[in-house]
Amino acid sequence: MGIGRRMKKQGPPPDLGKSAAQKRKAPSADESSRGKKRKASGDVKAPAPAKKAINAIIDSGFKQSTKDTFPHGKIYQLHKGEQAPIKKKPMMSGALSVENASSDDDAADLLVEDDEIDEDLLVDSDEGSGEDGGKLGDDFLDSGSSVYDSDQRQGDAMFSEDEDKSDAEERLTAANIAGLSRRLDEEQAEEAAGAQLELEKDAMQTNIDGDRPNVFEDEHEYEGTTARLAPDLQLLRSRITDTIRVLDDFSKLSEPGRSRAEYTAQLLKDICLYYGYSPYLAEKLYNLFSPREAFAFFEANESARPVVIRTNTLRTHRRELAQSLINRGVTLEPVGKWSKVGLQIFESQVPLGATPEYLAGHYLLQAASSFLPVIALAPQEHERILDMAAAPGGKTTYVAALMKNTGYIFANDSNKSRAKGLIGNIHRLGVKNTIVCNYDAKEFPKVIGGFDRVLLDAPCSGTGVIAKDPSVKTNKTERDFMQLPHLQKQLLLCAIDSVDHASKTGGYVVYSTCSVTIEENEQVVQYALNKRPNVKLVETGLTFGVDGFVSYIGKNFDSKMKMTKRFYPHAYNVDGFFVSKFKKTGPSPTSSTANGATDGARHDVDVTMKDETAIPTELGAVEDGFGGFDDSEDEKYIDKARRSQLRRKGLDPRAVKGRNSSIPVNMNGTKPVKICTT
């Protein structure tokens, strides 16, 4: 080291007393022993024992070099029992251990470098202190000398040493990374605990009496010019949640002078704006639930129900079908414990309506709620079943699968165009015991009766399938809820009359709708119970669902109405549905069969033919003008036409001759009943 400008002007530092020496803590014995072997990374340097290091340096040639360096050539001598002021290097917890033997030499070099720096502090304070050798006066700081700058820089150096120590603690090494990670985890845990505490405090603040949400502050928001602007959906949703919270705890959170009816009216107004319902339908659906559950119902109608397929057990098993679809990239799982044939589809890489399995009739796309009426019907083998509204055939084919293609199923639908899709599904799924009819369902049992079980999935308003058909929100009026229940009551009475009460295995009627309104469900069932005292409600056999209403807004129903089941989209993630089951215990009253209807008994199956020909005023004039009929001559032409018709349908006339021989054919000009064909 050469003689620097700094040392020429200032000279050696002042004498270090014991108080200054004690400020610098000497390294302990453990640290000294561990410091012998350190990884020479440049950041962590090993300290050495105080006395041994100083003696080693003084005995070496370094003494001569320092003597030549300083002007007076004097070395500070250590007093007995006093430690040299060794400069302490920053240490980090968890120091590295020596990985190889070569690090010893590096540590020794670092030790020499440290001692060279610390030798500046070993020079006697009397040397270079000034011309008179005295200490610096108090007026030294105000002297304006450049030495003042040197002292300032010296102080800055000490401050930078602390910064280096802080930076060294932040450096990651293989030894301290676990400790730093643990410290970060603890800090994050403390922050999370503080955030959770704040949330709890906020939640407590929302429950105090003074926190009363003002949901009426914008009650004139949509008047005037703003009525033509699009509503603020975020504001509406926030106001809906606040209103529901007030209605849940009305006594504490309501504003003074406000009634519950005002809050309800404001909530219905916001629901109509947010979800797009008509005021009439929104109020009708809202009255079915509590405010919070009504909000969940409206919210569930905004999302589609899961895609579900039903396994056709006439052709395959669910396990085999699931494996085949999984191989085609379909993600699925069983729909639930309540069904043994349903599969819920989450994701599919192929169109489900065009797979080889679908075309082969292994499955059918069918909503999970459509399983419920068939499960409640519980058809048995070798029974006669009537499905009064069968199209598009999901429930009919499910009944055929449960019956294992035995017995007879009469699948009727009043819409001829929908019957075509019904026939297509029947053929694709391999159903062979079904007869398709195209009658008005109200004509039963005049067409045919004596069934063991009847399934009536009546036409309805569709308030349970709003997710599929959002137009229901606005196109249903009060008139619809008067006409539809009237039709449903007529169909239910016809279904009851079509059942044979004397059936050994059956005598059941299942009435279901895809609606959730009271007018189409409980009121229709109550009407049937009043008009047909020979029926009673029985358990549906469904393991889940909400019990039907026993009372509703001043209306009281039969006590057994709780045996009916309701299904909601927000509760079970299925379409809204209603299912009820009747058991017929006796024949229908005479008044119900006054217009030609029968009570559905087997001995009344042969119904009287209705003569629809015009009645002439004079029978002889008709015979003279037309010439009459020759039955023997016309019979062979009728038989020939019948055979030709069967051949065009691909049927063998000889095979169906015995089956059609029992069909009554009136040769006197009366119109026979339509014959159902497969």
XYZ file of C-alpha atoms in Angstrom:
678
model
C 0.000 0.000 0.000
C 1.372 3.406 -0.982
C 1.118 6.551 1.033
C -2.250 7.997 0.230
C -3.387 11.589 0.330
C -5.849 10.759 3.035
C -3.234 9.473 5.488
C -0.867 12.387 4.817
C -3.372 14.990 5.815
C -5.155 13.253 8.619
C -2.675 10.852 9.995
C -3.565 7.791 12.017
C -6.954 7.679 13.715
C -7.304 8.671 17.399
C -6.555 6.263 20.191
C -9.157 3.611 20.702
C -10.179 3.253 24.274
C -11.815 0.346 25.927
C -15.234 1.802 25.307
C -14.622 1.801 21.562
C -13.066 -1.638 21.638
C -16.002 -3.063 23.522
C -18.371 -1.759 20.865
C -16.863 -4.167 18.429
C -17.749 -7.623 19.539
C -15.042 -10.165 19.039
C -16.129 -13.411 17.428
C -16.756 -16.294 19.787
C -14.789 -19.464 19.870
C -17.418 -21.407 17.969
C -17.547 -18.805 15.227
C -13.756 -18.719 15.039
C -13.518 -22.475 14.704
C -16.224 -22.546 12.087
C -14.677 -19.626 10.252
C -11.540 -21.578 9.427
C -13.304 -23.327 6.602
C -15.675 -21.173 4.583
C -16.794 -21.158 1.003
C -14.910 -18.348 -0.705
C -17.829 -16.892 -2.620
C -16.863 -13.262 -2.257
C -19.936 -12.485 -0.186
C -19.218 -14.383 3.015
C -15.741 -13.986 4.510
C -14.348 -15.946 7.417
C -13.215 -14.058 10.551
C -10.158 -15.152 12.503
C -9.323 -15.191 16.204
C -8.221 -11.729 17.337
C -4.855 -12.240 19.088
C -3.506 -15.014 16.944
C -4.288 -13.154 13.743
C -2.624 -9.931 14.929
C 0.482 -11.713 16.248
C 0.797 -13.621 13.033
C 0.693 -10.414 11.025
C 3.169 -8.569 13.279
C 5.671 -11.445 13.198
C 5.502 -11.618 9.442
C 7.101 -9.298 6.922
C 3.973 -7.189 6.933
C 5.427 -5.383 9.992
C 8.278 -3.993 7.950
C 6.006 -2.898 5.164
C 3.739 -1.012 7.498
C 6.742 0.552 9.183
C 7.938 1.944 5.916
C 4.497 3.046 4.952
C 3.678 5.371 7.847
C 5.835 8.463 8.353
C 6.731 7.882 11.995
C 7.125 4.130 11.690
C 5.396 3.273 14.921
C 2.994 0.357 15.363
C 0.243 0.414 17.915
C 1.035 -2.042 20.690
C -1.748 -4.050 22.315
C -2.166 -3.774 26.039
C -2.396 -6.881 28.118
C -5.822 -8.401 28.071
C -7.025 -6.061 25.301
C -8.295 -7.249 21.965
C -7.387 -5.650 18.721
C -10.200 -3.781 16.965
C -10.729 -6.336 14.254
C -13.181 -5.226 11.583
C -16.196 -7.493 11.738
C -17.558 -8.760 8.460
C -21.268 -9.377 7.935
C -22.325 -12.844 8.953
C -25.461 -14.708 7.905
C -27.257 -17.364 9.839
C -26.724 -20.809 8.528
C -23.154 -20.309 7.157
C -21.844 -22.701 4.531
C -19.618 -25.612 5.425
C -16.488 -26.421 3.452
C -17.185 -28.520 0.395
C -13.573 -29.204 -0.576
C -10.092 -28.749 0.817
C -9.165 -25.964 -1.605
C -11.356 -23.510 0.253
C -8.791 -23.383 3.118
C -6.320 -21.461 0.988
C -8.981 -19.059 -0.148
C -10.020 -18.406 3.434
C -6.390 -17.662 4.337
C -6.112 -15.144 1.523
C -9.284 -13.465 2.629
C -7.938 -13.343 6.164
C -4.815 -11.503 5.015
C -6.902 -9.010 3.053
C -9.043 -8.307 6.066
C -6.033 -7.766 8.297
C -4.486 -5.385 5.791
C -7.559 -3.242 5.979
C -7.694 -3.417 9.772
C -4.037 -2.373 10.165
C -5.123 1.212 9.575
C -6.746 1.072 12.957
C -3.582 -0.252 14.713
C -1.500 2.914 14.258
C -0.937 5.066 17.336
C -3.232 8.017 17.550
C -0.389 10.397 18.484
C 1.268 9.997 15.104
C 0.130 12.313 12.332
C -2.404 14.055 14.529
C -0.997 17.510 13.811
C 2.109 19.587 14.279
C 1.731 19.742 18.021
C 0.721 16.139 18.332
C -2.416 17.030 20.193
C -5.926 15.940 19.626
C -8.302 17.673 17.236
C -10.197 20.562 18.778
C -13.861 21.226 18.728
C -13.307 23.998 16.218
C -11.958 21.448 13.770
C -15.382 20.775 12.297
C -15.797 24.498 11.551
C -12.322 25.024 10.173
C -13.342 24.506 6.606
C -10.451 22.100 6.030
C -10.687 19.333 3.495
C -10.079 16.871 6.311
C -13.702 17.448 7.258
C -14.692 15.825 3.961
C -12.523 12.843 4.800
C -14.365 12.347 8.086
C -17.679 12.648 6.306
C -16.662 9.972 3.837
C -15.524 7.799 6.691
C -18.965 8.020 8.254
C -20.544 7.210 4.928
C -18.386 4.127 4.676
C -19.663 2.878 7.982
C -23.244 3.418 6.831
C -22.616 1.567 3.579
C -21.269 -1.322 5.598
C -24.711 -1.692 7.189
C -26.285 -1.623 3.756
C -23.966 -4.361 2.576
C -24.982 -6.424 5.579
C -28.667 -5.986 4.716
C -27.988 -6.910 1.109
C -26.057 -9.973 2.138
C -29.000 -11.224 4.149
C -31.209 -11.055 1.077
C -28.928 -13.150 -1.108
C -30.114 -16.718 -1.620
C -27.669 -19.599 -1.178
C -28.090 -23.317 -0.873
C -27.852 -23.074 2.917
C -30.108 -20.144 3.761
C -32.826 -20.657 1.121
C -34.824 -22.846 3.498
C -34.685 -20.251 6.214
C -35.663 -17.412 3.902
C -38.520 -19.466 2.469
C -39.740 -20.228 5.951
C -39.627 -16.544 6.819
C -41.595 -15.637 3.686
C -44.184 -18.300 4.505
C -44.564 -16.882 7.980
C -45.012 -13.364 6.603
C -47.625 -14.547 4.122
C -49.439 -16.426 6.864
C -49.500 -13.300 9.003
C -50.864 -11.252 6.087
C -53.541 -13.850 5.379
C -54.537 -13.924 9.021
C -54.790 -10.148 9.047
C -56.906 -10.149 5.884
C -59.203 -12.784 7.343
C -59.550 -10.743 10.510
C -60.529 -7.707 8.458
C -63.114 -9.733 6.561
C -64.586 -10.980 9.805
C -64.754 -7.441 11.098
C -66.489 -6.328 7.899
C -68.946 -9.196 8.214
C -69.661 -8.201 11.771
C -70.178 -4.618 10.651
C -72.797 -5.703 8.116
C -74.849 -7.315 10.867
C -75.056 -4.403 13.228
C -78.239 -2.482 13.599
C -76.774 0.704 12.183
C -75.935 -0.874 8.789
C -79.185 -0.457 6.889
C -78.760 -0.746 3.116
C -80.656 1.903 1.217
C -82.259 0.128 -1.722
C -84.675 2.934 -2.477
C -82.111 5.631 -3.158
C -82.408 5.102 -6.901
C -86.111 4.449 -7.053
C -86.545 7.301 -9.586
C -83.543 6.236 -11.589
C -85.508 4.938 -14.552
C -87.882 7.852 -14.829
C -87.597 10.451 -17.547
C -84.547 10.355 -19.804
C -82.740 7.519 -17.978
C -85.651 5.174 -18.618
C -84.472 4.851 -22.215
C -80.942 3.868 -21.221
C -79.706 0.331 -20.600
C -79.860 -0.581 -16.906
C -76.680 -0.890 -14.898
C -76.554 -4.656 -14.327
C -73.910 -4.452 -11.615
C -75.968 -1.927 -9.704
C -79.110 -4.032 -10.117
C -77.440 -7.180 -8.842
C -75.982 -5.349 -5.856
C -79.387 -3.900 -5.036
C -81.048 -7.324 -5.389
C -78.633 -8.857 -2.886
C -79.096 -5.962 -0.471
C -82.879 -6.243 -0.687
C -82.751 -9.978 -0.041
C -80.540 -9.380 2.992
C -83.043 -6.874 4.340
C -85.967 -9.250 3.789
C -84.110 -12.036 5.595
C -83.715 -9.845 8.702
C -86.421 -7.272 8.197
C -86.793 -6.145 11.799
C -83.156 -5.027 12.100
C -82.156 -3.953 8.596
C -85.289 -2.304 7.236
C -85.516 1.442 6.958
C -87.904 3.222 9.293
C -91.273 3.790 7.693
C -90.752 1.162 4.971
C -93.013 -1.896 4.744
C -92.110 -5.373 3.602
C -94.379 -4.977 0.585
C -92.297 -2.024 -0.617
C -89.105 -4.044 -0.431
C -90.771 -6.951 -2.242
C -92.040 -4.670 -4.994
C -88.574 -3.174 -5.429
C -87.033 -6.654 -5.576
C -89.514 -7.838 -8.235
C -88.848 -4.722 -10.281
C -85.115 -5.332 -10.186
C -85.574 -9.026 -11.055
C -87.649 -8.118 -14.102
C -84.959 -5.697 -15.275
C -82.013 -7.969 -14.523
C -83.351 -11.325 -15.770
C -85.919 -10.153 -18.326
C -89.117 -11.653 -16.859
C -92.563 -10.213 -17.289
C -93.913 -8.718 -14.045
C -96.746 -11.262 -13.924
C -94.528 -14.348 -14.260
C -91.818 -12.955 -11.966
C -94.336 -12.457 -9.169
C -95.862 -15.901 -9.711
C -92.507 -17.646 -9.485
C -91.282 -15.457 -6.627
C -94.233 -16.429 -4.430
C -93.194 -20.091 -4.576
C -90.005 -19.566 -2.583
C -88.392 -17.501 0.107
C -86.592 -14.381 -1.174
C -83.158 -15.979 -1.085
C -84.321 -19.241 -2.667
C -86.242 -17.316 -5.335
C -83.026 -15.513 -6.236
C -81.253 -18.885 -6.539
C -84.083 -20.177 -8.773
C -83.883 -17.175 -11.117
C -80.109 -17.475 -11.212
C -80.226 -21.209 -12.017
C -82.507 -20.557 -14.981
C -79.732 -18.518 -16.595
C -77.434 -21.539 -16.990
C -78.101 -24.651 -19.055
C -78.631 -28.027 -17.433
C -76.032 -30.773 -17.945
C -76.224 -32.918 -21.068
C -77.547 -36.361 -20.121
C -77.965 -39.523 -22.178
C -80.006 -42.605 -21.317
C -78.600 -46.043 -21.991
C -80.865 -48.285 -24.039
C -80.719 -51.533 -22.107
C -82.434 -53.338 -24.971
C -79.170 -53.145 -26.926
C -76.306 -52.546 -24.475
C -75.285 -51.941 -20.861
C -74.240 -48.686 -19.284
C -70.716 -49.852 -18.505
C -70.089 -50.947 -22.090
C -71.567 -47.745 -23.476
C -69.484 -45.600 -21.144
C -66.301 -47.385 -22.183
C -67.104 -46.951 -25.863
C -67.748 -43.230 -25.479
C -64.639 -42.724 -23.341
C -62.591 -44.278 -26.134
C -64.051 -41.631 -28.448
C -62.898 -38.803 -26.178
C -66.086 -38.219 -24.184
C -65.837 -37.153 -20.538
C -68.743 -38.550 -18.538
C -69.924 -39.961 -15.236
C -73.106 -41.608 -13.887
C -75.922 -39.124 -13.449
C -76.616 -40.220 -9.881
C -77.417 -43.108 -7.598
C -81.127 -42.738 -8.331
C -80.655 -43.826 -11.976
C -78.995 -46.938 -13.356
C -79.112 -45.916 -17.008
C -78.205 -42.195 -17.027
C -74.819 -40.761 -17.987
C -73.900 -37.114 -17.597
C -71.702 -35.701 -20.364
C -69.159 -33.020 -19.469
C -67.107 -32.780 -22.642
C -67.209 -34.495 -25.990
C -64.870 -34.328 -28.975
C -67.504 -35.860 -31.252
C -71.154 -34.889 -31.844
C -73.266 -37.035 -29.545
C -76.079 -37.203 -32.085
C -73.922 -38.745 -34.809
C -71.776 -41.395 -33.145
C -72.026 -45.029 -34.270
C -73.424 -45.879 -30.842
C -76.203 -43.325 -31.245
C -77.099 -44.501 -34.745
C -77.107 -48.094 -33.507
C -79.630 -47.183 -30.829
C -77.380 -47.681 -27.809
C -78.435 -44.423 -26.165
C -80.822 -41.516 -26.424
C -80.293 -37.853 -25.605
C -82.786 -37.265 -22.819
C -83.055 -34.826 -19.917
C -82.535 -36.324 -16.484
C -85.895 -34.989 -15.303
C -87.658 -37.107 -17.959
C -86.487 -40.242 -16.151
C -88.547 -39.364 -13.090
C -92.118 -40.059 -14.369
C -91.091 -43.462 -15.729
C -89.371 -44.385 -12.471
C -92.534 -43.399 -10.613
C -94.703 -45.409 -13.041
C -92.621 -48.565 -12.411
C -94.002 -50.640 -15.323
C -93.969 -54.415 -15.028
C -93.479 -57.033 -17.691
C -96.499 -58.247 -19.717
C -98.623 -55.220 -18.799
C -100.673 -52.891 -20.993
C -99.378 -49.322 -20.752
C -100.772 -46.114 -22.211
C -98.583 -43.063 -22.809
C -101.093 -40.326 -23.578
C -98.509 -37.726 -24.767
C -95.629 -39.838 -26.017
C -93.643 -37.706 -28.507
C -90.682 -37.597 -28.989
C -90.441 -41.038 -27.386
C -87.939 -40.754 -24.557
C -90.336 -41.929 -21.862
C -92.040 -44.484 -24.139
C -88.780 -46.217 -25.054
C -87.681 -46.138 -21.407
C -90.922 -47.931 -20.458
C -90.285 -50.501 -23.214
C -86.772 -51.100 -21.906
C -88.063 -51.661 -18.368
C -90.661 -54.080 -19.742
C -87.962 -55.851 -21.818
C -90.088 -55.597 -24.965
C -92.937 -57.574 -23.420
C -96.586 -56.616 -23.048
C -98.122 -53.737 -25.022
C -97.464 -50.013 -25.058
C -99.889 -47.611 -26.721
C -97.908 -44.464 -27.546
C -100.338 -41.699 -28.435
C -99.699 -38.116 -29.491
C -102.191 -35.645 -30.869
C -99.587 -33.930 -33.077
C -99.081 -35.959 -36.236
C -95.792 -34.294 -37.158
C -94.331 -35.062 -33.728
C -95.455 -38.660 -34.079
C -92.957 -39.089 -36.940
C -90.061 -38.447 -34.578
C -91.637 -40.838 -32.100
C -91.728 -43.598 -34.713
C -88.098 -42.932 -35.666
C -86.849 -43.314 -32.111
C -88.902 -46.464 -31.607
C -87.312 -48.141 -34.624
C -83.779 -46.926 -33.862
C -83.882 -48.167 -30.266
C -85.265 -51.570 -31.214
C -88.650 -51.286 -29.463
C -91.077 -53.957 -30.676
C -94.002 -53.872 -28.265
C -95.287 -50.340 -29.030
C -98.323 -49.224 -31.023
C -98.283 -45.606 -32.186
C -101.602 -43.737 -32.166
C -102.618 -40.298 -33.366
C -105.671 -39.449 -31.277
C -106.719 -36.551 -29.189
C -105.896 -37.765 -25.690
C -109.322 -36.653 -24.502
C -110.900 -39.430 -26.623
C -109.564 -42.046 -24.256
C -111.031 -44.346 -22.981
C -113.651 -44.177 -25.766
C -110.958 -45.370 -28.177
C -109.594 -48.070 -25.910
C -109.321 -48.594 -22.152
C -108.505 -51.257 -19.623
C -104.819 -50.339 -19.145
C -102.750 -51.491 -16.219
C -100.869 -48.189 -15.987
C -101.215 -44.794 -17.659
C -98.513 -42.163 -17.997
C -99.619 -38.580 -18.585
C -96.835 -36.076 -19.108
C -99.260 -33.260 -19.760
C -98.555 -30.213 -21.940
C -97.701 -27.254 -19.726
C -96.354 -23.722 -19.646
C -92.712 -24.827 -19.405
C -91.800 -22.719 -16.384
C -89.448 -25.487 -15.282
C -87.406 -25.454 -18.510
C -86.752 -21.729 -18.872
C -83.063 -22.506 -19.352
C -83.984 -24.342 -22.584
C -86.631 -21.885 -23.758
C -86.020 -18.332 -22.468
C -89.054 -17.086 -24.417
C -91.208 -18.396 -21.558
C -90.086 -15.360 -19.534
C -92.235 -13.012 -21.585
C -94.780 -14.963 -23.665
C -96.789 -16.478 -20.803
C -99.772 -14.495 -19.616
C -102.586 -14.972 -17.164
C -104.731 -16.419 -19.939
C -102.227 -19.248 -20.452
C -102.435 -20.186 -16.790
C -106.185 -20.491 -17.131
C -106.361 -22.491 -20.368
C -103.550 -24.943 -19.661
C -104.853 -26.103 -16.236
C -108.292 -26.598 -17.793
C -106.813 -28.894 -20.442
C -104.684 -30.729 -17.880
C -107.713 -31.439 -15.701
C -109.572 -32.981 -18.640
C -106.595 -35.144 -19.607
C -106.080 -36.367 -16.049
C -109.716 -37.441 -15.719
C -109.462 -39.339 -19.023
C -106.282 -41.023 -17.818
C -107.981 -42.138 -14.608
C -110.952 -43.487 -16.542
C -108.640 -45.442 -18.871
C -107.098 -47.470 -16.051
C -108.469 -50.866 -15.014
C -109.046 -50.756 -11.275
C -109.261 -54.559 -11.235
C -105.719 -55.007 -12.595
C -103.739 -57.505 -10.549
C -100.420 -55.718 -10.993
C -101.344 -52.126 -11.797
C -104.167 -49.654 -11.636
C -101.792 -46.672 -11.384
C -101.739 -43.272 -13.051
C -98.703 -40.956 -13.082
C -99.301 -37.279 -13.756
C -96.288 -35.062 -14.420
C -95.482 -31.657 -15.855
C -92.343 -29.650 -16.605
C -93.801 -26.690 -14.730
C -93.411 -25.430 -11.168
C -96.577 -23.364 -10.802
C -99.334 -24.309 -8.383
C -102.100 -23.904 -10.981
C -100.698 -26.684 -13.168
C -99.724 -29.104 -10.441
C -101.338 -29.213 -6.999
C -104.578 -27.595 -8.130
C -104.993 -30.092 -10.984
C -104.310 -33.010 -8.647
C -106.788 -31.655 -6.116
C -109.415 -31.298 -8.843
C -108.946 -34.961 -9.830
C -109.265 -36.086 -6.230
C -112.504 -34.148 -5.901
C -113.996 -35.432 -9.156
C -112.839 -39.033 -8.857
C -113.308 -40.332 -5.309
C -112.189 -43.765 -6.555
C -108.520 -42.686 -6.700
C -105.999 -41.779 -4.028
C -102.488 -40.435 -3.939
C -99.642 -42.878 -3.246
C -95.902 -42.573 -2.865
C -94.006 -41.950 -6.081
C -91.034 -44.096 -5.106
C -88.568 -41.290 -5.873
C -85.775 -41.016 -3.344
C -85.267 -37.247 -3.618
C -87.264 -34.144 -4.355
C -89.267 -31.524 -2.432
C -92.706 -32.444 -1.118
C -95.699 -30.818 -2.757
C -97.566 -27.895 -1.217
C -100.278 -28.721 1.287
C -101.309 -25.048 1.494
C -100.478 -22.036 -0.642
C -101.625 -18.405 -0.207
C -104.889 -19.251 1.490
C -105.522 -22.433 -0.529
C -105.564 -25.735 1.321
C -105.015 -29.050 -0.446
C -105.339 -32.689 0.540
C -103.106 -33.759 3.388
C -101.555 -36.460 1.169
C -100.384 -33.845 -1.303
C -97.005 -34.075 0.378
C -96.592 -37.449 -1.378
C -96.114 -35.597 -4.646
C -92.609 -34.475 -5.557
C -91.231 -31.221 -6.865
C -87.812 -30.772 -8.505
C -86.046 -27.439 -8.918
C -83.012 -26.525 -11.028
C -81.249 -24.694 -8.198
C -81.675 -27.620 -5.792
C -80.948 -30.715 -7.911
C -79.491 -29.303 -11.152
C -82.342 -30.788 -13.192
C -85.192 -29.156 -15.038
C -88.124 -28.011 -12.947
C -90.572 -30.914 -12.691
C -93.624 -32.153 -10.822
C -94.548 -35.833 -10.350
C -97.630 -37.357 -8.706
C -98.955 -40.928 -8.613
C -102.548 -42.150 -8.220
C -103.945 -45.543 -7.364
C -107.409 -46.390 -8.722
C -109.407 -48.344 -6.162
C -112.814 -48.717 -7.863
C -114.831 -48.036 -11.025
C -115.501 -44.495 -12.107
C -118.875 -42.948 -11.186
C -121.782 -43.362 -13.576
C -121.860 -39.643 -14.325
C -118.384 -39.828 -15.821
C -119.488 -42.444 -18.376
C -122.752 -40.821 -19.388
C -121.314 -39.531 -22.675
C -120.085 -42.880 -23.894
C -116.919 -43.125 -21.784
C -116.265 -46.288 -19.855
C -114.641 -46.863 -16.524
C -111.715 -48.576 -18.240
C -112.495 -52.153 -17.192
C -111.310 -54.953 -19.457
C -114.841 -56.152 -20.239
C -115.664 -52.687 -21.610
C -112.873 -52.628 -24.191
C -115.226 -53.282 -27.133
C -116.694 -49.824 -27.489
C -119.848 -49.084 -29.457
C -119.273 -47.890 -33.010
C -120.561 -44.457 -33.816
C -122.498 -44.133 -37.043
C -121.299 -40.988 -38.761
C -123.231 -41.376 -42.039
C -125.884 -38.874 -42.947
C -129.423 -39.880 -41.991
C -131.671 -39.623 -45.063
C -135.139 -38.192 -44.728
C -136.620 -41.013 -46.778
C -134.780 -44.321 -46.732
C -136.437 -45.554 -49.931
C -135.404 -42.493 -51.897
C -131.802 -43.112 -51.030
C -131.973 -46.754 -52.082
C -133.773 -45.897 -55.366
C -131.339 -43.088 -56.233
C -128.102 -44.942 -55.294
C -129.151 -48.507 -55.794
C -127.966 -49.848 -52.401
C -124.874 -51.970 -51.508
C -124.001 -55.529 -52.471
C -122.090 -56.785 -49.477
C -120.992 -60.073 -51.034
C -119.622 -58.317 -54.102
C -117.857 -55.534 -52.175
C -116.205 -57.897 -49.727
C -113.677 -59.257 -52.193
C -112.694 -55.726 -53.294
C -112.233 -54.626 -49.704
C -110.081 -57.664 -48.970
C -107.991 -57.053 -52.083
C -107.427 -53.403 -51.136
C -106.443 -54.406 -47.639
C -103.888 -56.896 -48.955
C -102.394 -54.299 -51.292
C -102.083 -51.818 -48.464
C -100.259 -54.344 -46.310
C -97.841 -55.214 -49.122
C -96.984 -51.535 -49.609
C -96.084 -51.377 -45.933
C -93.791 -54.384 -46.287
C -96.069 -56.747 -44.359
C -97.177 -60.239 -45.304
C -101.027 -60.287 -45.548
C -101.100 -63.931 -44.507
C -99.110 -63.182 -41.323
C -101.413 -60.408 -40.190
C -104.639 -62.071 -41.310
C -105.248 -63.759 -37.977
C -104.452 -60.620 -36.026
C -106.815 -58.465 -38.113
C -109.601 -61.036 -38.223
C -110.919 -59.846 -34.851
C -111.210 -56.238 -36.056
C -114.892 -55.381 -36.509
C -115.680 -54.146 -39.992
C -119.099 -52.606 -40.428
C -120.434 -53.236 -43.951
C -123.592 -51.203 -43.446
C -121.993 -47.831 -44.193
C -120.776 -46.886 -40.698
C -117.253 -45.571 -40.180
C -115.080 -47.955 -38.128
C -112.620 -46.879 -35.481
C -109.078 -46.060 -36.626
C -106.720 -49.014 -36.356
C -103.326 -48.371 -34.758
C -100.379 -49.867 -36.608
C -96.761 -50.319 -35.657
